[in-house]
Short mmCIF file of C-alpha atoms in Angstrom, two decimals:
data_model
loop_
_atom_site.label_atom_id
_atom_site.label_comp_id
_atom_site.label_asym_id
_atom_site.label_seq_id
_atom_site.Cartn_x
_atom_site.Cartn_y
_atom_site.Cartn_z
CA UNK X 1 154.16 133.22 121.79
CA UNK X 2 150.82 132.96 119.86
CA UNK X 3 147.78 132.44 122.19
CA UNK X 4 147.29 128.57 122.35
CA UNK X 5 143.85 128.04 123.83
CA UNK X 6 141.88 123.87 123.96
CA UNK X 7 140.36 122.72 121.30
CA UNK X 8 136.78 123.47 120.96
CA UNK X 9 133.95 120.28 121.17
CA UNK X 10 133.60 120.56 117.87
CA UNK X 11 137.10 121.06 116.78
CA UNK X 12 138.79 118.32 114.42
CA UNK X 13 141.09 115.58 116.09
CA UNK X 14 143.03 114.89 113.47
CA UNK X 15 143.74 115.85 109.80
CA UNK X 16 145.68 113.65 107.62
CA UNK X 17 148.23 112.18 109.60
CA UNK X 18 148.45 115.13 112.22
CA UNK X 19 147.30 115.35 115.35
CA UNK X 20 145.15 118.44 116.48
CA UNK X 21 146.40 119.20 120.58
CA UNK X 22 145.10 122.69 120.22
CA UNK X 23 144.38 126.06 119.13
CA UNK X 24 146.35 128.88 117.95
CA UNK X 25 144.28 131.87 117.65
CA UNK X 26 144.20 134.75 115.65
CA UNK X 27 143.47 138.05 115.78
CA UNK X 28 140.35 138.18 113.55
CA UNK X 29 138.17 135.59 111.92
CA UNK X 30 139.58 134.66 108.49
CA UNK X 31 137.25 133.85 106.24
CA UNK X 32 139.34 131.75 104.06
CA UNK X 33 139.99 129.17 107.09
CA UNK X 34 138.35 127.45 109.51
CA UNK X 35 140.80 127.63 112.02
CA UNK X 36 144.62 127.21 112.88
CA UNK X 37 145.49 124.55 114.79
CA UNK X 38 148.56 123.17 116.70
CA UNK X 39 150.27 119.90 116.01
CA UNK X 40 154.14 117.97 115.67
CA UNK X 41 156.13 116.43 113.19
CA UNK X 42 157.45 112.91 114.31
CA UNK X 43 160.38 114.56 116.14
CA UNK X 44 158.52 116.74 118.29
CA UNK X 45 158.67 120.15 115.78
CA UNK X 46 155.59 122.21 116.64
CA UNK X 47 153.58 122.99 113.24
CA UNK X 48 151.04 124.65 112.36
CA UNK X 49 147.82 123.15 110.21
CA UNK X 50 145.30 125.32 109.15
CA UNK X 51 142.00 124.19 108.09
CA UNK X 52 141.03 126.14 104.56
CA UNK X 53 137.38 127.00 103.94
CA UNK X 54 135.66 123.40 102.90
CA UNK X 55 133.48 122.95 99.45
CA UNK X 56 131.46 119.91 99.80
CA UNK X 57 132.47 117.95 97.57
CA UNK X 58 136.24 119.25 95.35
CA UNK X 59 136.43 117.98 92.08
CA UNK X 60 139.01 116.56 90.77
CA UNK X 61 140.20 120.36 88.71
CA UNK X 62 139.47 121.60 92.44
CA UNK X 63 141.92 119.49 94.11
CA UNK X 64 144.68 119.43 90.96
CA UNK X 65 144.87 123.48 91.23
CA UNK X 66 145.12 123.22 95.11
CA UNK X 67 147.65 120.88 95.01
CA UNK X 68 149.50 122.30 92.51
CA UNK X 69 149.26 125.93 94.05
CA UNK X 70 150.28 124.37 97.48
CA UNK X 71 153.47 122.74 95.60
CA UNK X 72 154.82 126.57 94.45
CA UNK X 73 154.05 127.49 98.19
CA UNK X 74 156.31 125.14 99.42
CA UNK X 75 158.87 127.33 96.94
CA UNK X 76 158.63 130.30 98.99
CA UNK X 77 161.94 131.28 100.14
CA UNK X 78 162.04 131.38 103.57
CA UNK X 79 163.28 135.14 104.21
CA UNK X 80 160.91 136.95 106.49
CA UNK X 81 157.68 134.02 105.05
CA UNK X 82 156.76 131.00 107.44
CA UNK X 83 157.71 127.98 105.47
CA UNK X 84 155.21 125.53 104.04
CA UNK X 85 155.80 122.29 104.83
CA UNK X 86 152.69 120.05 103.80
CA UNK X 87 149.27 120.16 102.16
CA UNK X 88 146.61 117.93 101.39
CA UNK X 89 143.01 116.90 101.86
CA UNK X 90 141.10 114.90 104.61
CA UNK X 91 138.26 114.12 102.62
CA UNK X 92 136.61 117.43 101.68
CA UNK X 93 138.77 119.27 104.12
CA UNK X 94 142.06 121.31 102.35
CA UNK X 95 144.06 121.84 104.85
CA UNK X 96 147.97 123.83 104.75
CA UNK X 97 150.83 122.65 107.25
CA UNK X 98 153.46 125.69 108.24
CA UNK X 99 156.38 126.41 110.44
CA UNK X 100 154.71 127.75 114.11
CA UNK X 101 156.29 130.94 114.71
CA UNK X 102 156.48 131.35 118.09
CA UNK X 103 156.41 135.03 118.86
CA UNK X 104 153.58 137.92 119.51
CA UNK X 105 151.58 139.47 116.35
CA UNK X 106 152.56 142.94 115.21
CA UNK X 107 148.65 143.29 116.85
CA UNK X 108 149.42 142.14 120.20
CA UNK X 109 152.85 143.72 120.31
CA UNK X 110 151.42 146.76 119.73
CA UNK X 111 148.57 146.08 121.73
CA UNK X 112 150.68 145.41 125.37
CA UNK X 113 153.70 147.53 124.08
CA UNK X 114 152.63 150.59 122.25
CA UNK X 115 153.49 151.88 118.64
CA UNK X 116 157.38 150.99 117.46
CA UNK X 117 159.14 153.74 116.37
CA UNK X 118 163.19 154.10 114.88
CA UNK X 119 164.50 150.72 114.22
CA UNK X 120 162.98 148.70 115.38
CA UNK X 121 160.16 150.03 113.30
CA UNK X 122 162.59 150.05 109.93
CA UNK X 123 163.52 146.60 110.45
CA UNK X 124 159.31 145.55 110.68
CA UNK X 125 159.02 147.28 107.44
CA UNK X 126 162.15 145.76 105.79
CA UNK X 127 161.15 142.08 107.07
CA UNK X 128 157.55 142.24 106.13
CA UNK X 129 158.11 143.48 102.83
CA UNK X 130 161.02 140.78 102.42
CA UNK X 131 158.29 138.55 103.27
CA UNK X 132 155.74 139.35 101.05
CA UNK X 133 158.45 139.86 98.22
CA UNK X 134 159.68 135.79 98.40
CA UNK X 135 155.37 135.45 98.21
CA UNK X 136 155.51 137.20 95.09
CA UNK X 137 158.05 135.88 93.45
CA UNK X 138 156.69 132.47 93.82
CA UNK X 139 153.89 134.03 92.11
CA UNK X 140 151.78 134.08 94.60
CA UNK X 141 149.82 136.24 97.12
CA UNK X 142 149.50 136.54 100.39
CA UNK X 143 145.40 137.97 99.97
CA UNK X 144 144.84 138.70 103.93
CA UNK X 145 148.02 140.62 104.93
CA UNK X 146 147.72 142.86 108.00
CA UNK X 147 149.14 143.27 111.61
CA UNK X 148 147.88 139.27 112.65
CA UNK X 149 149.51 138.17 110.12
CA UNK X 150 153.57 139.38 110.87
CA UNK X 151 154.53 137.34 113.85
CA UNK X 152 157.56 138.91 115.42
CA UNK X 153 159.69 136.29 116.14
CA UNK X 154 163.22 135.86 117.81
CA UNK X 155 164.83 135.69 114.20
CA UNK X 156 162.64 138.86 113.15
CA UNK X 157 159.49 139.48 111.48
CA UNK X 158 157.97 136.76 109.49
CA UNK X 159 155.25 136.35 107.15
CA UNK X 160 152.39 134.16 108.56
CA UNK X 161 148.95 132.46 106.49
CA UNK X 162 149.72 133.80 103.05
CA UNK X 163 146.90 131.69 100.60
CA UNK X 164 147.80 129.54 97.79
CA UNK X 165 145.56 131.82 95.12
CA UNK X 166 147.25 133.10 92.58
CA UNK X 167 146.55 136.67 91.67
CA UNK X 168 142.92 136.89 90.43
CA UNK X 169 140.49 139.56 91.12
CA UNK X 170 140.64 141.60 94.14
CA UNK X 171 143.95 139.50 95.45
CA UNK X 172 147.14 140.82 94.12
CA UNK X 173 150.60 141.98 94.54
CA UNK X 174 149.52 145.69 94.40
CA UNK X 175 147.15 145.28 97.30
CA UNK X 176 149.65 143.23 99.31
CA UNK X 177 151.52 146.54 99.05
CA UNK X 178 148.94 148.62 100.11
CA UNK X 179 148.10 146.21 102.90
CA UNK X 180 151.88 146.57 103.87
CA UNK X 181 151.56 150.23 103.99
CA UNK X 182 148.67 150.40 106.12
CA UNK X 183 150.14 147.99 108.76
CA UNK X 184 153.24 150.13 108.80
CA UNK X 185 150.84 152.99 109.76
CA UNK X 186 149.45 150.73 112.52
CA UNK X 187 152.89 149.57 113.55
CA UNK X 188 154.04 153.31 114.10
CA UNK X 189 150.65 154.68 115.58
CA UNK X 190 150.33 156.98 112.57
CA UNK X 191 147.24 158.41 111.19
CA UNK X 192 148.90 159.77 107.68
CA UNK X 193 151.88 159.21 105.36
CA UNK X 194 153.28 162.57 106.05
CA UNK X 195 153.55 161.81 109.84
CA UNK X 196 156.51 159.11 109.01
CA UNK X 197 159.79 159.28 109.31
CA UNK X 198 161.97 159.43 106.18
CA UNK X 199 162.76 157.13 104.20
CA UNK X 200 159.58 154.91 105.29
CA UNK X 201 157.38 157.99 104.17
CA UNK X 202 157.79 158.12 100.52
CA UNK X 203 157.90 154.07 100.31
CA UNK X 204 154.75 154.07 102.19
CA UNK X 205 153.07 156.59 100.13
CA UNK X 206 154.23 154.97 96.85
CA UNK X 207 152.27 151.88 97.69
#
């Protein structure tokens, strides 16, 4: 499962009406949060609520787009994507509520297992792209896709921290795609396309 570590000092208590109890961390710092934290619904469902990056004071445009972005995340069908389940502010604090995946990264699989090869490699490829498909189609993107981001869990790979921003500038389906086929790469310890087996080769090298 995901590496669940105290909360810092300085760490949040509480946000909205969710209790922080601890960490989840991540493979690298994400610039776009300020941390991923672990808390329960009412009936004991583990969550996850991650802190977004804070502006000091949102306006009210500020918060309508956030909420309204948050309310097409919650659309995201749930094929290969973590659901989202809540979002709100606490004060000047944005803050998204997903399903905890428990499971290792792709990172740490590979990491304490080694490179994944035949299929158990196809079916990370189909997953992840399923995942990042229902993103897109909710017209969103996911914006920080890589190998912390696909937890493998015991239903398969799913799609974890996608952001709420629609496609603007450097964000966009078409480098979600060539984020997905870089972590392929990284999943099978390859260097180049060619190196691949067929028929991930060609789909990796047309994105």
């Amino acid at each position: 499962m995901p590496l669940v570590t105290p909360l810092r000092p300085d760490d949040l208590r509480r946000v909205g009406r969710y209790r922080l109890s601890s960490r989840i961390a991540e493979g690298r710092d994400d610039p776009n949060s300020a941390g991923t934290f672990l808390s329960r619904l009412p009936d004991g469902t583990p969550v996850a609520v991650t802190l977004l990056a804070r502006t000091a004071a949102p306006d009210s445009a500020s918060r309508d787009r956030f909420t309204a972005e948050a309310t097409v995340a919650r659309r995201v069908a749930p094929f290969c994507a973590a659901r989202i389940l809540d979002a709100g502010f606490d004060g000047g604090q944005p803050f998204l509520v997903s399903e905890f995946i428990e499971g290792l990264s792709l990172a740490e699989t590979v990491a304490a297992e080694g490179p994944l090869d035949g299929p158990v490699l196809a079916a990370l490829a189909i997953g992840a792209a399923t995942g990042l498909t229902s993103i897109h189609q909710a017209g969103l993107v996911h914006g920080d896709f890589g190998p912390d981001h696909v937890v493998l869990g015991a239903e398969g790979p799913r799609v974890v921290h996608f952001s709420t921003t629609p496609p603007y500038g450097p964000a966009t389906p078409s480098a979600d795609l060539l984020a997905w086929g870089q972590t392929i790469l990284f999943a099978a310890g390859r260097m180049d396309v060619a190196s691949l087996p067929e028929p991930l080769r060609n789909t990796v090298a047309a994105c």
